PDB file of C-alpha atoms in Angstrom:
ATOM      1  CA  MET A   1       2.495 -25.164  -7.657  1.00 75.00           C
ATOM      2  CA  LEU A   2      -0.892 -24.532  -6.046  1.00 76.00           C
ATOM      3  CA  VAL A   3      -2.474 -21.120  -6.568  1.00 74.00           C
ATOM      4  CA  LEU A   4      -4.749 -20.047  -3.719  1.00 72.00           C
ATOM      5  CA  GLN A   5      -8.081 -18.500  -4.660  1.00 76.00           C
ATOM      6  CA  ALA A   6      -8.178 -16.083  -1.698  1.00 74.00           C
ATOM      7  CA  PRO A   7      -5.567 -14.537   0.609  1.00 69.00           C
ATOM      8  CA  ILE A   8      -4.668 -16.615   3.646  1.00 70.00           C
ATOM      9  CA  GLU A   9      -4.859 -13.584   5.904  1.00 73.00           C
ATOM     10  CA  VAL A  10      -5.073  -9.796   5.688  1.00 70.00           C
ATOM     11  CA  GLN A  11      -3.219  -7.825   8.351  1.00 72.00           C
ATOM     12  CA  ALA A  12      -3.372  -4.192   9.350  1.00 74.00           C
ATOM     13  CA  GLY A  13       0.088  -2.671   9.213  1.00 77.00           C
ATOM     14  CA  HIS A  14       2.297   0.251   8.352  1.00 80.00           C
ATOM     15  CA  PHE A  15       5.457   1.086   6.429  1.00 79.00           C
ATOM     16  CA  ALA A  16       8.714   1.794   8.244  1.00 85.00           C
ATOM     17  CA  TYR A  17      11.825   3.336   6.701  1.00 86.00           C
ATOM     18  CA  PRO A  18      15.417   3.600   7.919  1.00 88.00           C
ATOM     19  CA  ARG A  19      16.495   7.015   9.147  1.00 90.00           C
ATOM     20  CA  ASN A  20      19.037   7.729   6.435  1.00 93.00           C
ATOM     21  CA  ALA A  21      19.114   9.216   2.928  1.00 91.00           C
ATOM     22  CA  GLN A  22      18.057   5.932   1.321  1.00 89.00           C
ATOM     23  CA  GLY A  23      15.112   5.664   3.696  1.00 91.00           C
ATOM     24  CA  GLU A  24      14.015   9.205   2.864  1.00 93.00           C
ATOM     25  CA  GLU A  25      14.268   8.490  -0.861  1.00 92.00           C
ATOM     26  CA  LEU A  26      12.202   5.316  -0.411  1.00 92.00           C
ATOM     27  CA  ARG A  27       9.583   7.162   1.675  1.00 92.00           C
ATOM     28  CA  LEU A  28       9.211   9.883  -0.956  1.00 94.00           C
ATOM     29  CA  SER A  29       8.913   7.265  -3.683  1.00 94.00           C
ATOM     30  CA  PHE A  30       6.143   5.441  -1.780  1.00 91.00           C
ATOM     31  CA  ASP A  31       4.365   8.743  -1.100  1.00 92.00           C
ATOM     32  CA  LEU A  32       4.397   9.645  -4.802  1.00 96.00           C
ATOM     33  CA  GLY A  33       3.194   6.190  -5.812  1.00 95.00           C
ATOM     34  CA  LEU A  34       0.393   6.124  -3.239  1.00 91.00           C
ATOM     35  CA  GLU A  35      -0.641   9.659  -4.203  1.00 94.00           C
ATOM     36  CA  ALA A  36      -0.854   8.621  -7.872  1.00 96.00           C
ATOM     37  CA  LEU A  37      -2.966   5.560  -6.932  1.00 94.00           C
ATOM     38  CA  HIS A  38      -5.229   7.772  -4.802  1.00 94.00           C
ATOM     39  CA  ASN A  39      -5.623  10.456  -7.482  1.00 95.00           C
ATOM     40  CA  SER A  40      -6.478   7.903 -10.169  1.00 96.00           C
ATOM     41  CA  GLY A  41      -9.083   6.147  -8.013  1.00 95.00           C
ATOM     42  CA  ALA A  42      -7.124   2.881  -8.162  1.00 95.00           C
ATOM     43  CA  LEU A  43      -6.423   2.941  -4.416  1.00 92.00           C
ATOM     44  CA  ARG A  44     -10.137   3.144  -3.617  1.00 93.00           C
ATOM     45  CA  GLU A  45     -10.826   0.253  -6.007  1.00 94.00           C
ATOM     46  CA  LEU A  46      -8.092  -1.860  -4.409  1.00 92.00           C
ATOM     47  CA  GLY A  47      -9.535  -1.061  -0.988  1.00 90.00           C
ATOM     48  CA  ARG A  48     -12.974  -2.136  -2.145  1.00 92.00           C
ATOM     49  CA  LEU A  49     -11.605  -5.323  -3.682  1.00 92.00           C
ATOM     50  CA  TRP A  50      -9.713  -6.340  -0.538  1.00 87.00           C
ATOM     51  CA  GLY A  51     -12.146  -4.938   2.057  1.00 86.00           C
ATOM     52  CA  VAL A  52      -9.741  -2.274   3.314  1.00 84.00           C
ATOM     53  CA  LYS A  53     -10.856   1.201   4.393  1.00 86.00           C
ATOM     54  CA  VAL A  54      -9.053   3.865   2.374  1.00 87.00           C
ATOM     55  CA  PRO A  55      -8.969   7.421   3.749  1.00 82.00           C
ATOM     56  CA  ASP A  56     -10.247  10.225   1.516  1.00 80.00           C
TER      57      ASP A  56
END
């Protein structure tokens, strides 16, 4: 196995969820996780590390 030292490519994108109860549960779970990353400062650090703009 060959481990790459840098990502091959970084793409702008978004999350999409199905329009059903499972999709809503998944969306809420992502929202809570992203909020926790934002509140802890980890999201900003990840953005800095990967060169991604993170909204305040």
